[in-house]
Every structure is written in C-alpha cells, then in structure tokens.
Amino acid sequence: MPEHVSTRTDLFERHREVLDRAARAAVERDYWSPFPESPSTSVYGEEAPKRGEEAFRAQLDRPFVLDGHPGSGTVDPGEKSPYGFPLGVTYPRVGVDEALAAAKAATRAWRDAGPDTRAGVAAEILHRINAASFEIAHAVHHTTGQPFVMAFQAGGPHAQDRGMEAVAYAWQEQLRHPATARWTKPQRKGDPLVMDKKFTPVGRGVALTVACNTFPTWNGYPGIFASLVTGNPVVVKPHAGAVLPLAISVRIAREVLAEAGFDPNLVILATEAPEERTAAEYAVHPDVRIVDFTGSTAFGEWLEANARQAAVYTEKAGLNTVVVDSTDDYAGMLRNLAFSLSLYSGQMCTTPQNILVPRDGFPTDRGTKTADEFAADLGQALDKLLGDPARAAGTLGAIVNDGVRDRLDKAASLGRTVRPSAPVEHPEYPDAVLRTPLVARLDPDADRDTYTREWFGPVSFVIGTDSTGRSLEIFRETVREHGAMTASVYSTSEEVLAAAEEAALDAGVHLSENLHGAVFVNQTAAFSDFHGTPANPAAGAALTDPAFVAGRFFTLQSRRHADPAGRQ
Amino acid sequence: MPEHVSTRTDLFERHREVLDRAARAAVERDYWSPFPESPSTSVYGEEAPKRGEEAFRAQLDRPFVLDGHPGSGTVDPGEKSPYGFPLGVTYPRVGVDEALAAAKAATRAWRDAGPDTRAGVAAEILHRINAASFEIAHAVHHTTGQPFVMAFQAGGPHAQDRGMEAVAYAWQEQLRHPATARWTKPQRKGDPLVMDKKFTPVGRGVALTVACNTFPTWNGYPGIFASLVTGNPVVVKPHAGAVLPLAISVRIAREVLAEAGFDPNLVILATEAPEERTAAEYAVHPDVRIVDFTGSTAFGEWLEANARQAAVYTEKAGLNTVVVDSTDDYAGMLRNLAFSLSLYSGQMCTTPQNILVPRDGFPTDRGTKTADEFAADLGQALDKLLGDPARAAGTLGAIVNDGVRDRLDKAASLGRTVRPSAPVEHPEYPDAVLRTPLVARLDPDADRDTYTREWFGPVSFVIGTDSTGRSLEIFRETVREHGAMTASVYSTSEEVLAAAEEAALDAGVHLSENLHGAVFVNQTAAFSDFHGTPANPAAGAALTDPAFVAGRFFTLQSRRHADPAGRQ
C-alpha cells in the first residue's frame, strides 16, 4: 500500500469519533463544539499566542508561498490593517482558466476516494487550522478590524465549528444511500429477479467561494468544506481586503491534501488586486458549478441571476429587526441591545438595525417607557458600555473600510440622531478608525424609505409605532420584502411571543426572544442555531442544513443482475 | 376536539406503518412496493375492473366536477384518445391569479399541521388513488396511448409508488432536525447558559406541476406529493392532451383534504385549452416558488432560465445510449433491446436511442457480429416480438400525437433505415395509430448531427464505431453535452464494465449492465432505482432523492432562555 493511502485511511479513523459526534450534534442541536473558544494558554499551549503572533508578523511585507500552486507571478491585493498599517503581503497570481484547469485535473482521484476519506481529510485540515488559531486571529484582526478576542473566537474556533458542521452535514448526506444494495423482486412464477446495485456520490464540479471583508473564515469555511467533502475542488476568491486569513487556511488545506496523496490543487487561492473583478468572471464560467458568496445584495442578486450553470448559495443583506413589546428586565434588555449594536461596530450581517417600539409607551419593571424614553435610555446604555476607551476598543474593533464610515456620516445627516456616533481612540494603534453606534429616531410611515434600506455598520433606528400589533405587521412586511438575517422580540406576554413567532414564520426569519443576558441576537452557535435562511431575501442558504449540501453532489447508480438466473 | 382534527391524527396513525416502511425502503433500496402492480381481481377485487371502466365511461362527454374549486366556467382541453375518439370532458376554468390566491389562502393551516399530519393525509390520498387504479388506467390509456396493462401499471401502482417515495423522502427530510431542543452551554464561572429552541419546517410557497402528455401521473405525482408534504399548496397544470388522469387524482386529493378539515384548494387543477400557454404565465409569477416540469428540453430550459423566483425541477430529454461490447447471450440481448425499443412505441424518456457497436465485429455466443449484422438481427428480433398484431398492440400502444408521427417520417427520410417502421392494426380500435420501431444505421462521425439530437418516439440508431473504447468516448462526450435519462452496456469483460461505469460517472448518468432478461433499461423501480439525475443536462432532478425535497421547505428557528438564570 503506498504511504499516502494509509494516511488517508488513518485520517478518517483518527477523526471518526469527532465526525460521529459532529453528526450527532447537528441532529440533537444541544451545545457542542470540537474547538475550544477560549484563547487561553491552558487550552492552546503556553507558546501558542506568541508563536501565532510571530507567524503573522513574519508573513508581513513578503510573498505568501503556496507550493505547487498554479499560475505565475504575484498579485498585491493591497491589504491594509484597519488598525493603521499596510500588510504588504503578495500572493500567487493565477488566471481563471489556469485555476479551473488545475482544479478539474485534481478531481477524479478525489471523487474515487469516497465520502469517508474526504471527511477524514477535511477534519484533519480543520484540526490543523485550529492549531493555527492565533496566527489566523491576528490575520483576521488586521484585515477585518475585529477586536482581537472576537477575531480569535469568530475567526478561529467558531469558524472552525461552522466548518466542521459543514463537514458533518456533507459527509452524512452522502451516506443516506448505501454504497451497494441487492434488490430482490418476487415473481409470480419462478425465481425472483435479483439485481446488485452500486450508488456513487459524484461532485457537481468546481466550486467557487467568494468571501467577504468582515468574516473571511466564518462565512468562508462552510461552503469550502461542504464542497470539498462532497467531492468538488474549490477555488477560494477572498475579498481583496481580507486575503491573509484564507491564504493561511488554503496553505494548510493544500499541505494536508498533498500528505494524503491528493492533488493540492483541490484547493486554489484566487487572489485579486483591488481593481480586479474576477469573481464575476469565475462565476459565469461553464466549469464553475457551485458558487458560495457572502457580501452585498447587489452582487448576490447578480450571481443568482447570472451564474445559471451553478448552484448558488448566497448571504446578502437585510433589515435585522427587534420588536419591543414589554419587559420585566428593562436594564438587562438595554444592556443586551447596547452590546449587540456595539460589537464590531455593528459591522455584522446580524446586527439589529430596526427597533420597533410602541410610540406612546410599553410596560417595563421600571415603569412605562415611551419610544423617546427608550431611545434615550439605549443611548445611555451605549455610553455606559463604551465609556472606557480601552474596553470600548475591545468591543468595537475598528471600522473595516471607508464605505462604513461614509454610511455613518450619511446617517448623521438624516438629522434624526438621538445618540450620535463618536470616535474612540485606540490605546495601541493611533491610526485606527473606531466609532461608537449611532441611534436615530424614525417614524414608521414618513421614514419608511430610510429604514427599508440596509445601513451596514453602527447605525440603528428606534421606530415608534402605534402598537405592538403594528410593529409585528411592519416586521412581517419589511422582512418578507427586504429580508433579514436576524430578528428578536421582547415581551412578557406569551400571547405576544406566540404572535411574534407566527409573524417570524410568515416573514421567514429566525427569532430570538427576550435576550437579557449573555446570549446576543447577532451570535449563532454551530450545531444548534441556523444562521440565515432562504425563506427570506437576505440569504439563499442556511448555515448549515441539508439543503446547503444536498445540491453539491449527485448520487449515480449502476445495476446488474446478481445471477444469470436473472436472465430468465 | 373538532372531528377533522381527530381525522388528521387518525390518518397519520393509520398510515404510520407504511410510511415507516417506505422511509426504510428508500434507505435500504431493496425491492418494496406498497401498491400491487398486477391488475388482478384477486388483488383489487372482483368488481374493480368493471367499476373502473364504468367510472371512466361515465365521465366522458360531460363536465368534470371539483367541489369548491376556484374559478368559474369550464374549459375544454380537447382531449382525444390516441385510440380514436374524443373524450369530450370539460374542466373548471380558473385564472392564474384566482388559483394562486386560493392556494395561498389555504397554506397557513397546512403549515401549522406539521410534517406527520401532512404525510398521513398524503398517504391517504395515495391509498384512495390506488383504489381508483382501474379508472385511472383507462384515463391514462385513452390520453397517452399506453397499452392498457402498462397504463394500469405505470399510470397506477408504479406512479403511486413514486408518489409514496416522494412522501417518504419529504416527510423524513422534515424530521432531520427535532421540533424542539434544549441547548446547555457550560460557562467558565457560574451556571450554564440554557436555551430552549423550536424548529419549524415552513413550505417555500405555491408549487406548480407542469405535467406531460405521456406519463401524467408517473411523472406528476413525485413533485405534487413532495411539495404537498413539505407544506406547499400545489397547482397542477396538466398537458392539454392528458388532463383526465390528473383530474381524477386532484379530485381524490381534494376530497381527502376536505375530510381532514383542510382547505381543498391546497390542490388546484389548472386546465388549459390547447392554444393556451398558462404554464409560462404561472411559472414566472412571484407567488409561484416551486416548479416541477416534465417535457421538452426547450421549455425546460426556458423554465430554468426564467422562473428565477422558484426552485425548478425538470425532466427534459437526452440521448439514451447503449454500448455493446460483447455478450454471452446474444439472443437474450436482442430480445431485451427489442422490447425496450418497442414498449409504448419508444415514447418513453428512457427508451434507448443511440446503440454504439464495434463496426467490424464483437464477440458473442453466436460468433462475431458486425454492426451491420447486429442491426439486421435487431430488426429480426423486433419482427419476432411484434409479429402478432394483437400482441404487438399490447406492447406498442398508440402513437400519442402527430409530433411523434412526423418525427418518424423524418427519420425514414434520412435514407439510413435498416429496419423500417410499419403500421399495425389495433384489434379493437381501427382509428388508432400504431407504429413499430424504426432502426437506422449511422456513422459516428458523418452522422453526429443526427444522433446528437433526441428523436422522441420509435426511432433508434445503430452506430458502428472503431472499438468499444471509441464507443465509450462517444458515450461520455455526447451524454455529458446533451444529457441522457438512461444508459446501458453489454460486455462479458469486467474490465470493460469497469470502464463503462467510470465513463457513466464522468458523463453523469445511471448505468444498467447486461440486461438480458426481464429487467429493461427504460424501467426504474421506486425505492431502489433513481430516475434521472441533475448530473447531466437531461434532467434537473432525480426521482426521488433528498435534493428533490430539501429545497421545498425551510426550517425556521426560535429560541429563548429556558430560565431567568440565563439572564446573568
């Protein structure tokens, strides 16, 4: 047996327990994680933080090497840390046709390896990515602007969890039909008909992952691993502003693939310069059969309309909505909302934007609060959360790009601000751009055009309505039409909660209820919470469910008589 | 408890055993069928054949009544039996907007009923459709032209099997996540976070089934039942030439739905006159979110390109291919192929068209045979099979429409015929148009344009190639580019069979090997054989697999703290 063949088998056996556990977790949906979320030396080792930072620093201002990668020359995506310095990393340049030819040439052995081997290789890749969590955390921190602990968690273990979740779904989906079966059909006279059948999962074709600037790994891994495990090569096209976290991931994937005797070109990095638009070129190429995309609604819809030869999975944008009806923990609600608005300066696809509140007041444990009072109290909760600059920097992170800053200025110019955004000085990086959330006070009718657009970044609206009933109507209508990644409701009434659940089913969005504590609407847990849903226009897929993996492969069948008796 | 609520629960309990058995059969893929395929009085009762025929005759020349159906007036689709008489049935007329409004209004209670109840109702519908098998057989016989026994089997129990298979997949798919789950996340300090979560399957929206002229029930039921069980109302748009079989099915579905306390408008019949083109109008309506289609490649591709708001599942056309390499049962192979070409005059999406044979000869138990000899022998096998007019009529059935007859004339005009098509007189219906298969002898290079088009009907080509290797190349190339519903190979060599299996995986098509006996390439068995695959251009779906059902619904989630302790 050649060495790599035993390596392949070893990898499946080595990770079998975690794969089985992951598959069970996705079905049970209790808490489970294979990758510890704490950036603690007691978990990751005494040297891990230092080594991770060194690895990151050592990569700056030089070419990123990927052995055996197709293409020639280098490309500079112009990555710049939101904390104020250029990364100076260049990456291999590869043309669209070169990349696709290399990916296709790598496919057949991967197909023939079967689902178990592919899942084992993918689990090993994630295992090694986990060991590089500190290096990746620095890369995420300095491309997305996420605060460091968040960059570690969301860009590291939580992203790896989502990757493993996709591995588990993709692996299990291919096992839903047996590899072989015997079919015995009784006949009215004589012997039964007996056929032997084989069932083989075959990948759809080359997969393209178009990643985003803010969550390159968290949003990138699910599609990458779902495609890989279902037998497809993957071309990873990072956002020009956040290449490094995915480049490290691709390097690790290629190393594991090569060690297991597969062609490393099953995972290719397609870096582009900022002015290039290669995603659109790849997406309509006849050889690209799967597209995973996270980013703007405009390009997501373009992909859905134009990448006709491919299965397209998108995460776009929407109107994340909070319906406030009543609470018996007013302070807890305000703290929870203030943190949700502040985390990573609202630069999450899950940050609440539209907060619907009864204009003339709603009951709380601190008495009745009008929409104006609530907006003012939310502003105070934000001030309190972000009062200390060092702590504020650890929550806000940095503004990822000028687009977010411009949108914030535009929101301020609406003239409806009740809580203005303010700059915060970063204790370590004087050139970083940090901003606290802006809260504006809107009218449900006069300002409909304003709040039915997405304001990605630290911009939220308190919208005073006639009643909770009217709030639920607006919620239902606007989310059904414009989409949402998240929704939440606050109420002490089971009737109102039931009505909100009904409205959420009608609108087609997941709902969080009465979050007063340490769970936030913008966070979802792999193996338990679905992230997004194609039930509303904000996304074309959920992370991760069977529909996310089922279209990435086909089960092909052959059959023959088990016995010449079948000829009769 | 209102009566209909207990009826609903009863239906699930009544059919639970068969649903469980169906779900297991789909996973095991051994032979299983809930509906006996024999049109025998010992199975269906002494009176069943007579009553079925009476019911069919009683329906002729009068309006088909669907109680409470939306719309007003009637429409005459102009159905005409291929055996030579007009059916004279008119159906309720319903406008597109009326149909969609009625379907939408019926949806919420169906959503809230949940997957078990929906599966129970669907199983009851199929159970009652099965009891009407003789009535439906006559309706299929006199709309499609299928010979009667085939109309009974393929239009009755086999179609019901495919329906039940879709019910089983759709039901199971919605149970892959629990209805509720508790999530308990340990915290480094203090109590764990505990959340209670609900998961609710929600249908995508109104489903449209665009059925075909040749297999209205067999090709129609899978989409109809998959959509219904996943929570969607269904608008059934039959081919104007084959309305009655689906009208009977819709009537039964509506009766069962109403008895169970649901709005019967969950299943609507959208009959059109021959000159109308309502399928295209429905398909691009924003409220239509699912489209199932069987028919021409042209309209299938139009739907895929234009019904952008919907999940589209198509069965189109392709180049069904046989690769002949060698055989140790030459007579059995010829008998098997002759039957495959003759059954229903080749008017099946699965009938072989391109038979690739080594030009200069291939080994058989009757000595080496050249392509010319094989073509002549195949002609003789057809003559033998179809020599007796009464038996021939029972195999061929009637030509369904003028398009097939015209295509046959065009094939004859190619001037390459080695076995001409001939008319056959039907013993009972003198006006029926019956035709035996035409076999032409083509060259792989000079005639490529001819055999890379689909010739739906009794037209097949014997294509003489340089070698089996070249045959496999042509098979791989042409099927990958133009698609195929079926493929088969004859060889005594395990190496060649392995190469053919590899070629079939590359081409993306299911493969039958060495069919010499009572299994035919054009037949697939529900619960064991997949029919079609999106792996090649002939289809956008397989009947039935998880990918066929997973996109018809979304699982939406809500979550809340299990305990106020979660607020800490």
PDB file of C-alpha atoms in Angstrom, chain A residues 11 19 44 70 95 121 153 178 190 193 268 279 291 315 318 321 327 333 345 424 427 433 452 464 467 499 516 549:
ATOM      1  CA  LEU A  11      -7.176  10.395   8.766  1.00  0.00           C
ATOM      2  CA  LEU A  19     -17.094  13.215  12.899  1.00  0.00           C
ATOM      3  CA  TYR A  44      -3.766  26.118  23.222  1.00  0.00           C
ATOM      4  CA  PRO A  70      -0.989  27.022 -10.436  1.00  0.00           C
ATOM      5  CA  GLY A  95      -5.622  33.145 -14.257  1.00  0.00           C
ATOM      6  CA  VAL A 121      -9.066  14.763   5.184  1.00  0.00           C
ATOM      7  CA  GLN A 153     -13.190  33.368  18.509  1.00  0.00           C
ATOM      8  CA  PRO A 178     -25.881   2.708   0.734  1.00  0.00           C
ATOM      9  CA  GLY A 190     -40.209 -18.956 -10.793  1.00  0.00           C
ATOM     10  CA  LEU A 193     -35.378 -11.102 -10.055  1.00  0.00           C
ATOM     11  CA  ILE A 268      -6.768  27.005  -5.006  1.00  0.00           C
ATOM     12  CA  ALA A 279     -15.446  36.784  -9.079  1.00  0.00           C
ATOM     13  CA  VAL A 291     -20.831  29.360  -6.011  1.00  0.00           C
ATOM     14  CA  GLU A 315     -25.623  35.509   2.109  1.00  0.00           C
ATOM     15  CA  GLY A 318     -31.441  42.620   5.127  1.00  0.00           C
ATOM     16  CA  THR A 321     -35.415  43.785  13.335  1.00  0.00           C
ATOM     17  CA  THR A 327     -40.065  43.521  29.558  1.00  0.00           C
ATOM     18  CA  MET A 333     -32.699  44.372  27.748  1.00  0.00           C
ATOM     19  CA  SER A 345     -19.188  48.457  15.471  1.00  0.00           C
ATOM     20  CA  VAL A 424     -12.767  56.392  20.112  1.00  0.00           C
ATOM     21  CA  PRO A 427      -4.915  52.606  23.116  1.00  0.00           C
ATOM     22  CA  VAL A 433     -10.680  54.402  12.972  1.00  0.00           C
ATOM     23  CA  THR A 452     -36.220  49.682   4.499  1.00  0.00           C
ATOM     24  CA  GLY A 464     -42.095  54.431  17.230  1.00  0.00           C
ATOM     25  CA  SER A 467     -48.809  49.374  18.922  1.00  0.00           C
ATOM     26  CA  ALA A 499     -47.839  36.208  17.667  1.00  0.00           C
ATOM     27  CA  HIS A 516     -31.441  39.907  28.503  1.00  0.00           C
ATOM     28  CA  VAL A 549     -25.103  20.313   0.982  1.00  0.00           C
TER      29      VAL A 549
END
